Amino acid sequence: MSSLKLGLIGAGKIVRDQHLPAIRQTPAFRLAATADPYASLDDVPAFTEMHAMLDAHPDIEAVSICTPTALRFETARAALSRGRHVLLEKPPGATLSEVEALIELASQQQVTLFAAWHSRYAPGVAQAKAWLANRRIDQVHIEWKEDVRVWHPGQAWIWQPGGMGVFDPGINALSIATAILPAPFFLQKAKLWMPENVQAPIAAKLSFVDAQGAAIAADFDFRQTGAQTWDIHVESDDHSLSLTQGGCKLAIDGEVILDEEEQEYRGLYDHFAELIGAGRSAVDIAPLRHVADAFLYGYRETTEAFIE
């Protein structure tokens, strides 16, 4: 199978850090051009907007949309309308209704739409899911804490409506939890800490329960300094499972059974190619639904202003 020509919409930090290396390692795709009004990549044809890119390169068959969240819907709708397969960086949209509209449009256009929950492709996630599949879940504790100044320097959009604040990384944890836990779970209460000068939370605590009564707690914080924390701990049938380092390290009953380097985005692009080849889409809205529930149901507490 020949490589599919791919266009990148957005050429910022996440593209440079993750997408570009993964595309270079994935034989199924060949990067043809980028579209970004403010940035470009070395040795890649660059355009300031997507339509100009597609007009100049009509052989581009697929695009990856890596813009700030609030911009993704119109960009994705335009790409799907022009018959291109679309990979959406997480979260797939600023609202659930946007994502549902894109799912319908992709079906009408008979092209692939892929909501790319990259954390699900961490090395330990599939094995954790298999181990938990037929077990009774007793309790789960999710701790996802990082330094926003390290991971989102100068990215003011993350504090605006649709930017999601601490849920930008927190939704990664929820994408793993919804993948590995054997039953759906539901929000019971939430507390969101809102800096007085922005529109999105800097920290959040969430309490969920599943249909069997298992308690699932999530603690997200953008104010972590020093060592960063991306951990999920599950108690199940008198056993324990710990998925740490963002899913790269897996321990069962305290014994480390997997500890590998992160290769999430390579897995994303491999799966995107498989979906295109099979003529299918994959858009799971469960992680975004949990974030929407938190904003809808959460108690807000004002905290000190965020100054970068």
Coordinates of C-alpha atoms in Angstrom, one line a residue:
M1 CA 0.0 0.0 0.0
S2 CA 1.4 3.4 -1.0
S3 CA 1.7 6.1 1.6
L4 CA -1.2 8.5 2.1
K5 CA -0.4 12.2 1.7
L6 CA -1.1 14.0 4.9
G7 CA -1.6 17.7 5.8
L8 CA -1.0 19.1 9.3
I9 CA -3.4 21.8 10.4
G10 CA -1.4 23.6 13.0
A11 CA 2.4 23.6 13.5
G12 CA 2.8 24.4 17.1
K13 CA 4.4 22.7 20.1
I14 CA 2.3 19.5 20.1
V15 CA 3.0 19.0 16.4
R16 CA 6.7 19.5 16.8
D17 CA 7.0 17.4 20.0
Q18 CA 4.7 14.5 19.0
H19 CA 3.0 14.5 15.6
L20 CA 6.0 15.1 13.4
P21 CA 8.2 12.4 14.9
A22 CA 5.3 9.9 14.8
I23 CA 4.5 10.7 11.1
R24 CA 8.1 10.2 10.2
Q25 CA 8.0 6.8 11.8
T26 CA 4.7 5.7 10.1
P27 CA 5.1 4.3 6.6
A28 CA 1.4 4.7 5.9
F29 CA 1.7 8.5 5.8
R30 CA 3.9 11.1 4.1
L31 CA 3.7 14.7 5.3
A32 CA 2.9 16.9 2.3
A33 CA 2.2 20.4 3.8
T34 CA 1.2 22.4 6.8
A35 CA -1.4 25.1 7.4
D36 CA -0.8 27.6 10.2
P37 CA -1.0 31.4 10.1
Y38 CA 1.8 31.7 12.7
A39 CA 4.2 28.8 12.4
S40 CA 5.8 26.4 9.9
L41 CA 8.1 23.4 9.8
D42 CA 11.5 23.2 8.1
D43 CA 11.5 21.7 4.6
V44 CA 7.7 21.3 4.5
P45 CA 5.5 23.4 2.2
A46 CA 3.7 25.9 4.4
F47 CA 0.4 27.7 4.0
T48 CA -1.5 30.1 6.3
E49 CA -4.8 28.3 6.0
M50 CA -6.2 24.9 5.1
H51 CA -8.1 25.7 1.9
A52 CA -5.0 27.2 0.3
M53 CA -3.1 24.1 1.3
L54 CA -5.7 21.7 -0.2
D55 CA -6.0 23.9 -3.3
A56 CA -2.3 23.7 -3.9
H57 CA -2.0 20.0 -2.9
P58 CA -5.3 18.3 -4.1
D59 CA -3.6 14.9 -3.6
I60 CA -3.6 15.3 0.1
E61 CA -6.0 12.6 1.3
A62 CA -6.0 13.1 5.1
V63 CA -5.4 15.9 7.6
S64 CA -4.5 16.0 11.2
I65 CA -6.1 19.0 13.1
C66 CA -3.9 20.2 15.9
T67 CA -5.3 23.7 16.4
P68 CA -6.6 25.1 19.7
T69 CA -9.8 23.3 20.6
A70 CA -12.2 26.2 19.8
L71 CA -11.0 26.3 16.2
R72 CA -11.3 22.6 15.4
F73 CA -15.0 22.3 14.5
E74 CA -15.0 24.7 11.5
T75 CA -11.7 23.3 10.3
A76 CA -12.8 19.7 10.6
R77 CA -16.1 20.4 9.0
A78 CA -14.4 22.1 6.0
A79 CA -11.9 19.2 5.6
L80 CA -14.7 16.6 5.8
S81 CA -16.8 18.5 3.3
R82 CA -13.8 18.4 0.9
G83 CA -13.7 14.6 1.2
R84 CA -10.6 14.4 3.4
H85 CA -10.1 11.9 6.2
V86 CA -9.6 13.7 9.5
L87 CA -7.7 13.0 12.7
L88 CA -8.7 15.3 15.6
E89 CA -6.3 16.0 18.4
K90 CA -7.8 15.6 21.8
P91 CA -10.3 16.8 22.8
P92 CA -12.2 16.3 19.5
G93 CA -14.3 19.5 20.0
A94 CA -15.2 22.3 22.3
T95 CA -18.7 20.9 22.8
L96 CA -20.4 17.5 22.4
S97 CA -22.8 18.9 19.8
E98 CA -19.9 19.9 17.6
V99 CA -18.5 16.4 17.7
E100 CA -21.8 14.8 17.0
A101 CA -22.3 17.0 14.0
L102 CA -18.8 16.0 12.7
I103 CA -19.6 12.3 13.1
E104 CA -22.8 12.7 11.0
L105 CA -20.9 14.7 8.3
A106 CA -18.1 12.1 8.1
S107 CA -20.7 9.4 7.6
Q108 CA -22.4 11.4 4.8
Q109 CA -19.1 12.0 3.1
Q110 CA -18.0 8.4 3.5
V111 CA -14.6 9.4 5.0
T112 CA -12.8 8.5 8.2
L113 CA -13.1 10.7 11.3
F114 CA -10.8 9.7 14.2
A115 CA -10.9 11.2 17.7
A116 CA -7.3 10.7 18.7
W117 CA -7.1 9.9 22.5
H118 CA -3.4 9.5 22.4
S119 CA -3.0 8.4 26.1
R120 CA -4.9 5.2 25.3
Y121 CA -1.9 4.2 23.2
A122 CA 0.5 4.3 26.1
P123 CA 2.4 1.0 26.5
G124 CA 0.5 -0.3 29.6
V125 CA -3.1 0.6 28.7
A126 CA -4.0 -2.5 26.7
Q127 CA -2.6 -4.9 29.2
A128 CA -4.3 -3.0 32.1
K129 CA -7.6 -3.2 30.3
A130 CA -7.2 -7.0 29.7
W131 CA -6.3 -7.6 33.4
L132 CA -9.3 -5.6 34.6
A133 CA -11.8 -6.9 32.1
N134 CA -13.6 -9.5 34.3
R135 CA -12.8 -8.2 37.7
R136 CA -14.9 -6.4 40.3
I137 CA -13.7 -2.9 40.8
D138 CA -13.6 -1.7 44.4
Q139 CA -12.1 1.7 44.1
V140 CA -10.0 3.8 41.7
H141 CA -7.8 6.9 42.4
I142 CA -6.6 9.0 39.6
E143 CA -3.9 11.6 40.2
W144 CA -2.9 13.8 37.2
K145 CA -0.8 16.8 38.2
E146 CA 1.6 18.8 36.1
D147 CA 3.2 22.2 35.8
V148 CA 1.2 24.3 33.3
R149 CA 4.2 26.6 32.8
V150 CA 6.3 23.7 31.6
W151 CA 3.7 22.0 29.3
H152 CA 1.7 25.0 28.0
P153 CA 4.1 28.0 28.0
G154 CA 2.5 31.1 26.5
Q155 CA -0.7 29.2 25.5
A156 CA -3.3 31.7 26.6
W157 CA -6.0 29.9 24.7
I158 CA -6.0 27.1 27.4
W159 CA -7.5 29.6 29.9
Q160 CA -10.3 30.7 27.6
P161 CA -13.8 29.2 27.1
G162 CA -13.2 25.9 25.3
G163 CA -9.6 25.8 26.3
M164 CA -10.5 23.5 29.3
G165 CA -7.7 24.6 31.7
V166 CA -6.6 21.6 33.8
F167 CA -9.0 19.4 31.9
D168 CA -6.7 19.6 28.9
P169 CA -4.3 17.1 30.6
G170 CA -7.0 15.7 32.9
I171 CA -9.0 14.4 29.9
N172 CA -6.1 12.2 29.1
A173 CA -6.6 10.5 32.4
L174 CA -10.3 10.1 31.7
S175 CA -9.5 8.7 28.3
I176 CA -7.5 5.9 29.9
A177 CA -10.0 5.3 32.7
T178 CA -12.9 5.0 30.3
A179 CA -10.8 2.5 28.2
I180 CA -9.5 0.2 31.0
L181 CA -12.4 0.1 33.5
P182 CA -14.9 -2.6 32.6
A183 CA -18.1 -0.6 33.4
P184 CA -19.3 3.0 32.7
F185 CA -19.0 5.4 35.6
F186 CA -20.9 8.5 36.5
L187 CA -20.1 11.9 38.1
Q188 CA -21.4 12.3 41.6
K189 CA -19.8 15.6 42.6
A190 CA -17.0 17.9 41.4
K191 CA -15.1 20.9 42.6
L192 CA -13.3 23.3 40.2
W193 CA -10.8 25.9 41.3
M194 CA -11.0 28.9 39.0
P195 CA -8.3 31.6 39.0
E196 CA -10.0 35.0 39.3
N197 CA -8.5 36.3 36.0
V198 CA -9.2 33.4 33.6
Q199 CA -12.2 31.3 32.4
A200 CA -11.0 27.8 33.0
P201 CA -10.1 25.8 36.1
I202 CA -6.5 25.4 37.3
A203 CA -7.4 22.4 39.5
A204 CA -10.3 20.0 39.9
K205 CA -11.5 17.1 42.2
L206 CA -14.1 14.7 40.8
S207 CA -16.0 11.9 42.4
F208 CA -17.6 9.2 40.2
V209 CA -19.3 5.9 40.9
D210 CA -20.0 2.9 38.6
A211 CA -23.2 0.9 38.6
Q212 CA -21.8 -1.6 41.1
G213 CA -20.9 1.1 43.5
A214 CA -17.1 1.4 43.0
A215 CA -15.8 4.8 44.0
I216 CA -13.6 6.5 41.4
A217 CA -11.8 9.7 42.5
A218 CA -9.8 12.0 40.2
D219 CA -7.5 14.8 41.3
F220 CA -6.2 17.2 38.6
D221 CA -3.9 20.1 39.3
F222 CA -1.9 22.4 37.0
R223 CA 0.2 23.8 39.9
Q224 CA 2.5 20.9 40.3
T225 CA 6.2 21.7 40.4
G226 CA 9.1 19.3 40.5
A227 CA 8.2 15.7 39.6
Q228 CA 5.1 15.4 37.6
T229 CA 2.3 12.9 38.4
W230 CA 0.2 10.9 35.9
D231 CA -1.0 7.9 37.8
I232 CA -4.1 5.6 38.1
H233 CA -4.4 3.1 40.9
V234 CA -7.1 0.5 40.9
E235 CA -8.1 -1.8 43.8
S236 CA -9.9 -4.9 42.5
D237 CA -10.8 -8.3 44.0
D238 CA -8.1 -8.0 46.7
H239 CA -5.5 -7.1 44.1
S240 CA -4.1 -3.8 43.0
L241 CA -3.1 -2.4 39.7
S242 CA -1.0 0.8 39.2
L243 CA -0.7 2.4 35.8
T244 CA 1.8 5.3 36.3
Q245 CA 4.0 7.6 34.3
G246 CA 1.0 8.3 32.0
G247 CA 0.5 4.7 31.2
C248 CA 4.2 3.8 30.5
K249 CA 4.6 1.8 33.7
L250 CA 2.3 -1.0 34.9
A251 CA 2.5 -2.8 38.2
I252 CA 0.2 -5.5 39.6
D253 CA 0.2 -6.2 43.3
G254 CA 3.3 -4.1 43.6
E255 CA 5.3 -6.0 41.0
V256 CA 6.4 -4.0 37.9
I257 CA 5.5 -6.0 34.8
L258 CA 5.9 -3.3 32.2
D259 CA 8.1 -0.2 32.0
E260 CA 8.5 1.3 28.6
E261 CA 9.1 4.5 26.8
E262 CA 6.2 6.5 25.5
Q263 CA 5.2 5.8 21.9
E264 CA 1.6 7.0 21.9
Y265 CA 1.5 9.0 18.7
R266 CA 3.0 6.3 16.6
G267 CA 0.1 4.1 17.7
L268 CA -2.3 6.9 16.8
Y269 CA -1.1 7.1 13.3
D270 CA -1.0 3.4 12.8
H271 CA -4.6 3.2 13.9
F272 CA -5.6 6.1 11.7
A273 CA -4.2 4.3 8.7
E274 CA -6.1 1.1 9.7
L275 CA -9.4 3.0 10.0
I276 CA -8.9 4.6 6.6
G277 CA -8.1 1.3 5.0
A278 CA -11.2 -0.3 6.5
G279 CA -13.4 2.7 5.7
R280 CA -14.4 3.2 9.3
S281 CA -14.5 6.1 11.8
A282 CA -13.7 6.0 15.6
V283 CA -15.0 8.8 17.7
D284 CA -15.5 8.0 21.4
I285 CA -17.0 11.0 23.2
A286 CA -17.0 9.4 26.7
P287 CA -13.9 11.4 28.0
L288 CA -15.4 14.7 26.8
R289 CA -18.8 13.8 28.2
H290 CA -17.2 13.5 31.7
V291 CA -15.5 16.9 31.4
A292 CA -18.8 18.4 30.2
D293 CA -20.5 16.9 33.3
A294 CA -17.9 18.4 35.5
F295 CA -18.5 21.9 34.1
L296 CA -22.2 21.4 34.3
Y297 CA -22.4 19.9 37.8
G298 CA -19.2 21.2 39.5
Y299 CA -19.0 23.6 42.4
R300 CA -16.7 26.5 41.5
E301 CA -14.3 28.1 44.0
T302 CA -12.4 31.3 43.1
T303 CA -8.6 31.1 43.7
E304 CA -5.7 33.4 43.2
A305 CA -5.0 34.9 39.7
F306 CA -2.8 32.9 37.3
I307 CA 0.3 34.8 36.2
E308 CA 2.6 33.0 33.9

